[in-house]
Amino acid sequence: MLMKAENISKRYLRKTGGANYFLAVKPLNLELSAGETVVLMGRSGSGKTTLLNMLCGLLSPTEGEVWFNDTSLYRLDDQALSCLRSERIAAVPQGRSAIDTLTVLENILLPAKLYGRSLPVSDARQWMERLDIAHLGDARPAELSGGELRRVAIVRALTQSPDFLFADEPTSDLDDENTRLVLSTLRDYAHERNRAVFIVTHESEAMAYADRSFRMDGGQLIPAADMKGAAPA
Amino acid sequence: MTKRRMFLRMVTASLLRRRSRMLIALLSIGIGATILAGLVTIYVDVPRQMGAQFRSYGANMLLLPQNGETLGSERLAEALRMIPEEALVGAAPYRYVRLDMTTRQQSFTAAGTDFSQITKTSPYFSVEGAYPSEPRQVLVGSGIADKIGVRVGSSMELTYQPTGSAGSQTSAESRAPGAVLSGKAEGFGGGLVYVTATLDGQSKIASVSVDASTQTPEYGGRVQEDEAFLNQLVGQSLPVALGDGVDALTGATVTSAAVVEALNQATAADAAARPRTLNFTVTGILTTGGEEEGYLFLSLQDMENLTGSDQLDVAELSVSANVDQLETYANAITESGGGVQARLVKRVAKSEASVLEKLTALVFLVTLVVLLLTMICVSTTMMAVVSERRREIGLRKALGASDGSIRAEFLGEGLFLGLLGGVMGAILGFVFAQVVSVNVFGSSITFQPLLLPATVIVSMIIAAASCLLPIKRAVAIDPAIVLKGE
Ligand SMILES: Nc1ncnc2c1ncn2[C@@H]1O[C@H](COP(=O)(O)OP(=O)(O)OP(=O)(O)O)[C@@H](O)[C@H]1O
Ligand SMILES: [Mg+2]
């Protein structure tokens, strides 16, 4: 089980300002393999979310290829790509990501529902238990705190039981204790089930849970080993 | 929790949350479908309606006497029996004569008719006041009424001037003293007996002379000399009858009867040739916008009293049938040998067809415009719904919903709206058509069973078509952009 980014870059078209194009992610290579937890840190606007979206099949790179095993993600048609995204890849998007008309549990079961699969209700309950939101199953997203919503999104991704789990800022809005709970849960998911977890975070504590870590700087991906020189304290 | 329950909840929740928008979309589809169903119903029903309507715009068949024949009420009745009873809406007989209004030195065309039939064959007749319902009442065309200044309640003295009469002013009741009546009748053995009588001032016989030279001198021939027989006639008022003040001469019964008959015949001939005047009350003023405004209308009985004849000139028929059937009936009547000739009033049938054609175009155009407006309204609403749900759609996509499933969801919503609006429209449309039909055509319509599925299908197609652009928008939503932060 392997995900490989080959020379991917993303160039955004900016409608205002002098420069028309903005290179948010400079050409880079990255491999994710089963069983590892990868953490990506970096300053705001450095291109982390852009990279994550490209990896999880939501945003096609301007150049380069993203390989999922032997298939190039962005050469698949919409049907196949969304099927892959639903079954093999899960994403915890940055910010709020719940449908207000559904209950928390329904939100968590939504991905399975979208594909008409049998609903993994017991899995969902287990993960909710684990992240301490078991009591919120019948609540509405609007009634939840920011941190609780974050954990709902994480439980939703975990319940998908993906080969690759991408989490964009999973610990924002969380207190230290819950940050640790989430990070360890994600790491354990990767290790115990032999899946890959990719975490984008501002939380420096996350480094401790990572098998590998990177820093993003101005669209450039820098391995953590070189980080000391690259990043100012 | 079952999948089905969840799906239902998702659909109903998303519909309910946007219920004001959905209501607008539903309403526009419903109204569109209502007008569609209503117009189509009326349109389908219209040929029938128009048929009745046009027949009510006048007669579509005329019955006339055939060449050299006369048209009497028996012949008319016989001809009418050849048209199925249920198809015959009305049959108005007419007798046209010129009547003089001597007090004004005017003369007018007068029509004797049956007023109970006129309302069926000429319902567009608009009468101020009422149709005559009793003898000696007259309906006056507004043209005449304006000209001579009569109103409802006025009285009119009308005189019938038989052709060839001297135009004397005497009334039917009194004759000038010394007037002479002469007549003839068949006596014994077919020989003619001639009688001449002079009248006194009271229209009684003053003197009488008989020429019975064709009769056997010993029997019938005696009447011309028998003083007793002739004298008993003097002082009698006409008509006379044997056995009522007049006795037959013994041995000359047949000839005596011939004398009486000749006298009576002479009286009748004299009466027929004499102008008659009747006094009428105006019960109504007629407005038609046509030449009828220059006519007087009176009952057939009054007409007979005036003219002494019950002959008719024409009968106007209103028959509920199509042109082919009408022709069949007309041919049957003309060829039956009853002396009656039937003619179709083609003008009405033709204008019926051309009005239908125009109506078709109009219905088509209005339907098209209504459907277009419906589409615009639904499309706009769905567009707003898509932008409201941008984030949700993006999230669904990020969670693995394919473009196809997004399409299916919106299309499903559209079709659902179409179904609901279509059912609503079919029912309301029927009500609408019914109201229009009752108010405009004055008759109710039958529900077309095919209308329900047809309206629903058209509504669903329209709703689905309206969703095409919004769906394109929804599919184009980029989850990566939509989801980025908040
Ligand atoms: N759709 C877009 N069009 C134009 N520019 C974009 C678009 N998305 C992102 N950018 C730009 O690309 C750069 C990288 O954005 P990205 O969202 O990847 O940053 P990030 O590292 O995730 O930041 P943060 O930590 O604040 O979430 C930013 O400067 C942003 O302004
Ligand atoms: Mg980001």
JSON list of C-alpha atoms and ligand atoms in Angstrom, two decimals, chain A residues 48-50 94 168-169 200, chain B residues 484, ligand 2:
[
{"chain": "A", "resi": 48, "resn": "LYS", "atom": "CA", "xyz": [0.02, 22.62, 3.54]},
{"chain": "A", "resi": 49, "resn": "THR", "atom": "CA", "xyz": [-3.67, 22.31, 2.80]},
{"chain": "A", "resi": 50, "resn": "THR", "atom": "CA", "xyz": [-2.97, 22.57, -0.91]},
{"chain": "A", "resi": 94, "resn": "GLN", "atom": "CA", "xyz": [-9.78, 22.02, 7.77]},
{"chain": "A", "resi": 168, "resn": "ASP", "atom": "CA", "xyz": [-5.93, 18.88, 8.13]},
{"chain": "A", "resi": 169, "resn": "GLU", "atom": "CA", "xyz": [-5.46, 20.57, 11.48]},
{"chain": "A", "resi": 200, "resn": "VAL", "atom": "CA", "xyz": [-1.16, 18.69, 8.94]},
{"chain": "B", "resi": 484, "resn": "LYS", "atom": "CA", "xyz": [-11.02, 25.42, 2.96]},
{"chain": "C", "resi": 2, "resn": "MG", "atom": "MG", "xyz": [-4.51, 24.96, 5.73]}
]
